Coordinates of C-alpha atoms and ligand atoms in Angstrom, one line a residue:
M1 CA 104.8 90.5 94.6
K2 CA 105.6 86.8 95.0
Q3 CA 103.9 84.0 96.8
I4 CA 106.5 81.5 97.9
T5 CA 107.5 79.2 100.7
S6 CA 109.8 80.8 103.3
R7 CA 111.8 79.0 106.0
V8 CA 111.8 79.9 109.6
F9 CA 115.2 81.1 110.7
S10 CA 114.4 82.0 114.3
V11 CA 111.4 82.9 116.5
K12 CA 111.8 84.5 119.9
E13 CA 109.5 86.2 122.4
V14 CA 111.1 89.6 122.7
M15 CA 108.5 91.2 125.1
D16 CA 105.6 89.8 127.0
G17 CA 103.4 88.2 124.3
V18 CA 105.3 89.8 121.4
F19 CA 107.4 87.7 119.1
M20 CA 110.1 88.4 116.5
L21 CA 110.1 85.9 113.6
W22 CA 113.0 85.9 111.1
L23 CA 112.2 84.2 107.8
K24 CA 114.6 83.1 105.1
T25 CA 113.0 84.5 102.0
P26 CA 115.6 86.0 99.6
L27 CA 113.3 87.0 96.8
I28 CA 111.0 89.0 99.0
A29 CA 113.7 90.4 101.3
A30 CA 115.7 91.7 98.4
K31 CA 112.8 93.8 97.1
A32 CA 111.3 94.9 100.4
K33 CA 111.0 98.6 101.3
P34 CA 110.3 100.1 104.7
G35 CA 106.6 100.3 105.5
Q36 CA 105.7 97.4 103.2
F37 CA 104.1 94.3 104.6
V38 CA 103.9 90.5 103.9
M39 CA 100.9 88.2 104.2
L40 CA 101.7 84.9 106.1
Q41 CA 99.7 81.7 105.9
C42 CA 99.3 80.7 109.5
G43 CA 98.8 76.9 109.2
K44 CA 96.3 74.9 107.2
D45 CA 93.4 75.7 109.6
N46 CA 93.6 79.4 109.2
L47 CA 92.4 80.2 105.6
L48 CA 93.1 84.0 105.8
R49 CA 96.7 85.1 105.6
R50 CA 97.9 87.4 108.3
P51 CA 99.3 90.8 107.3
L52 CA 102.5 91.8 109.1
S53 CA 104.8 94.8 108.6
I54 CA 108.3 94.1 107.6
H55 CA 110.3 94.8 110.8
N56 CA 113.8 94.5 109.3
I57 CA 116.0 92.9 106.7
N58 CA 119.4 91.3 107.3
E59 CA 122.6 92.6 105.8
N60 CA 122.6 90.1 102.9
K61 CA 119.0 90.8 102.1
T62 CA 118.2 87.1 102.4
N63 CA 116.1 87.2 105.6
L64 CA 113.3 89.4 106.8
A65 CA 111.8 89.8 110.3
V66 CA 108.3 90.5 111.4
L67 CA 107.1 91.5 114.9
F68 CA 103.7 90.4 116.1
A69 CA 101.6 90.2 119.3
V70 CA 99.8 86.9 119.9
I71 CA 96.2 87.9 119.6
G72 CA 94.5 84.8 118.1
K73 CA 94.9 81.4 116.6
G74 CA 97.0 82.5 113.6
T75 CA 99.5 84.5 115.6
K76 CA 99.6 81.7 118.2
W77 CA 100.5 79.2 115.5
L78 CA 103.2 81.6 114.2
S79 CA 104.7 82.0 117.6
Q80 CA 105.1 78.2 117.9
R81 CA 107.1 77.7 114.7
K82 CA 110.6 76.1 114.9
P83 CA 113.7 76.9 112.8
G84 CA 113.6 75.1 109.4
E85 CA 109.8 74.9 109.2
S86 CA 108.1 76.4 106.2
I87 CA 105.6 79.2 106.0
D88 CA 103.8 80.4 102.8
I89 CA 104.4 84.1 102.3
L90 CA 103.1 86.7 99.9
G91 CA 105.0 90.0 99.4
P92 CA 106.4 92.5 99.5
L93 CA 103.0 94.2 99.5
G94 CA 101.7 97.8 99.5
N95 CA 103.3 101.2 99.3
G96 CA 105.7 101.9 102.1
Y97 CA 107.2 105.1 103.6
N98 CA 108.6 107.7 101.2
L99 CA 111.8 109.0 102.6
S100 CA 112.9 112.1 100.8
P101 CA 116.6 112.1 99.7
E102 CA 116.7 115.7 100.9
S103 CA 115.8 114.8 104.5
R104 CA 118.7 115.2 106.9
E105 CA 116.7 114.5 110.1
I106 CA 113.6 112.5 110.6
L107 CA 111.3 111.7 113.6
L108 CA 109.8 108.3 114.0
V109 CA 106.8 107.7 116.3
G110 CA 105.8 104.2 117.3
G111 CA 102.9 103.3 119.6
G112 CA 103.0 99.8 121.0
I113 CA 103.4 97.1 118.4
G114 CA 103.3 99.9 115.9
I115 CA 107.0 100.2 116.4
A116 CA 107.3 97.2 114.1
P117 CA 108.2 98.8 110.7
L118 CA 110.3 101.7 112.1
P119 CA 113.7 100.0 112.6
F120 CA 113.8 99.1 108.9
L121 CA 113.1 102.8 108.0
A122 CA 115.8 103.9 110.5
K123 CA 118.3 101.6 108.8
I124 CA 117.6 103.1 105.3
A125 CA 117.7 106.6 106.8
S126 CA 121.1 105.9 108.3
E127 CA 122.4 104.6 104.9
N128 CA 121.2 107.9 103.4
K129 CA 123.2 109.9 106.1
C130 CA 120.0 111.0 107.7
S131 CA 119.8 111.1 111.5
T132 CA 116.9 109.6 113.3
T133 CA 115.1 110.2 116.5
M134 CA 112.7 107.5 117.5
L135 CA 109.9 107.9 120.0
A136 CA 108.7 104.6 121.2
G137 CA 105.6 104.1 123.4
V138 CA 105.7 100.8 125.3
K139 CA 103.7 99.2 128.0
S140 CA 106.4 98.8 130.7
T141 CA 109.7 97.5 129.3
A142 CA 112.3 98.3 126.8
C143 CA 113.2 95.6 124.3
A144 CA 116.9 94.8 123.7
D145 CA 116.1 92.8 120.6
I146 CA 114.4 95.7 118.9
E147 CA 117.1 98.1 120.0
N148 CA 119.8 95.8 118.5
N149 CA 118.0 96.1 115.2
L150 CA 118.4 99.9 115.2
P151 CA 121.3 101.8 113.7
H152 CA 123.7 102.7 116.5
N153 CA 123.2 106.4 115.9
T154 CA 119.5 106.3 116.4
N155 CA 118.3 108.6 119.3
L156 CA 115.8 106.3 121.0
I157 CA 113.4 107.8 123.6
Y158 CA 110.8 105.8 125.5
T159 CA 107.5 106.5 127.1
S160 CA 105.6 103.9 129.1
E161 CA 102.2 103.5 130.5
N162 CA 103.4 103.1 134.1
G163 CA 106.5 105.3 133.9
L164 CA 108.9 102.3 134.6
I165 CA 110.9 103.3 131.5
G166 CA 111.2 106.7 130.0
V167 CA 108.6 109.3 130.5
K168 CA 105.2 108.2 131.9
G169 CA 102.4 108.6 129.4
L170 CA 101.5 108.1 125.7
V171 CA 104.2 108.5 123.1
T172 CA 102.4 111.5 121.6
I173 CA 103.3 113.7 124.6
L174 CA 107.0 113.8 123.4
I175 CA 106.2 115.0 119.9
P176 CA 106.2 118.7 120.9
N177 CA 109.7 118.3 122.2
Y178 CA 111.1 116.7 119.1
F179 CA 109.2 117.7 116.0
E180 CA 110.9 121.0 115.2
K181 CA 114.1 119.7 113.7
A182 CA 112.5 116.9 111.7
D183 CA 112.3 117.3 108.0
Q184 CA 109.7 114.4 107.9
V185 CA 107.7 112.5 110.5
F186 CA 106.9 108.8 110.1
A187 CA 104.5 107.1 112.5
C188 CA 103.0 103.7 113.1
G189 CA 100.5 103.0 115.8
P190 CA 96.8 102.7 116.6
A191 CA 94.1 105.0 115.2
P192 CA 93.6 107.0 118.4
M193 CA 97.3 107.9 118.3
Y194 CA 96.9 109.2 114.8
R195 CA 93.7 111.2 115.7
S196 CA 95.7 112.8 118.5
M197 CA 98.6 113.6 116.1
A198 CA 96.2 115.0 113.5
K199 CA 95.0 117.6 116.0
M200 CA 98.5 118.8 117.0
P201 CA 99.3 122.3 115.9
Q202 CA 103.0 121.4 115.8
L203 CA 102.4 118.9 113.0
K204 CA 100.1 121.0 111.0
D205 CA 102.7 122.0 108.5
K206 CA 105.0 119.0 108.7
P207 CA 105.0 116.2 106.2
V208 CA 103.7 113.3 108.3
Q209 CA 103.3 109.8 106.9
V210 CA 101.4 107.2 108.9
S211 CA 101.0 103.4 108.4
L212 CA 97.5 102.1 108.8
E213 CA 96.4 98.8 110.2
T214 CA 93.1 97.5 109.1
R215 CA 91.5 94.1 108.7
M216 CA 92.6 92.6 105.4
G217 CA 91.4 89.7 103.3
C218 CA 93.5 89.4 100.2
G219 CA 96.3 91.9 100.8
F220 CA 96.6 92.9 97.1
G221 CA 93.5 94.9 96.1
A222 CA 91.0 92.2 95.1
C223 CA 88.5 92.0 98.0
Y224 CA 87.9 95.7 99.0
G225 CA 87.9 94.6 102.6
C226 CA 90.4 97.3 103.6
T227 CA 88.7 100.3 102.1
I228 CA 89.0 103.7 103.9
K229 CA 87.8 107.2 103.3
T230 CA 90.4 109.9 102.4
K231 CA 90.3 113.4 101.1
Q232 CA 91.1 111.8 97.7
G233 CA 88.2 109.4 97.8
L234 CA 88.0 105.8 98.8
K235 CA 91.4 104.0 99.1
Q236 CA 92.5 100.5 99.7
V237 CA 94.9 100.2 102.6
C238 CA 96.6 97.1 101.2
K239 CA 97.2 98.6 97.7
D240 CA 97.2 102.4 98.0
G241 CA 98.8 102.2 101.5
P242 CA 99.4 101.0 104.1
V243 CA 101.3 104.3 104.3
F244 CA 99.3 107.5 103.8
E245 CA 99.9 111.2 104.3
M246 CA 98.4 111.9 107.7
N247 CA 96.4 114.9 106.5
D248 CA 94.8 112.9 103.7
V249 CA 93.0 110.5 106.0
L250 CA 89.5 111.3 107.2
W251 CA 90.2 110.2 110.8
D252 CA 86.6 110.6 112.1
E253 CA 85.5 108.0 109.5
L254 CA 88.2 105.4 110.4
A255 CA 87.1 102.6 112.7
D256 CA 89.4 101.5 115.6
L257 CA 90.6 97.9 115.4
Ligands
FES301 FE1 91.7 92.9 99.9 FE2 92.8 95.2 100.6 S1 92.7 93.4 101.7 S2 91.5 94.8 98.8

């Protein structure tokens, strides 16, 4: 884990209110693994750093991308950065997804902005000769910028709330059609999506890893602000996660954000 100053490479609104920020930060990019996150200092007025999943890494492993929705002062500040400006960054943090070297097919499930860490995982899977199906639940539109960050052989299937793209409905409705061939399932999305997945008989015997989003203070295990209840006792999302085995989490005890 390093706390350093990164440089903004580019920032672009890729969907309504959703931004992709590329940062030049070679020390962190070179060490990052799919499912890990970084903490970004969002200006001098925002004391708390903002945790964001690592969305992708460039070929040279010098730059990393994060994807975020503007939901407050900190993310608004981030969305207004210009190339060359500096942002303090801490990372890479947490335990990411654990892709088995034996897996030949994986299923990725992303709900909304939860799609953020999955392209990086798809890229590593592709390097491991593992094929990927990705189910992406969006509001109403596809996102070319996210698609461009996926390996070309990714089987990408959309659902949308209004049916304008892909199948109408929540992303979880597609899982029964695609779970069977997957050696592992990896998900990122809101707690209600996970609660629904945890009840699916199709996933009962599948290894499913989920990335949790909670409020975070420090991001590295010092404040206990991100503690959750699991079957193995209390865990800190920032340090023990953010990725957990789905069946380990006590979903009824987890608050929605
Ligand atoms: Fe401080 Fe997890 S955010 S312990």
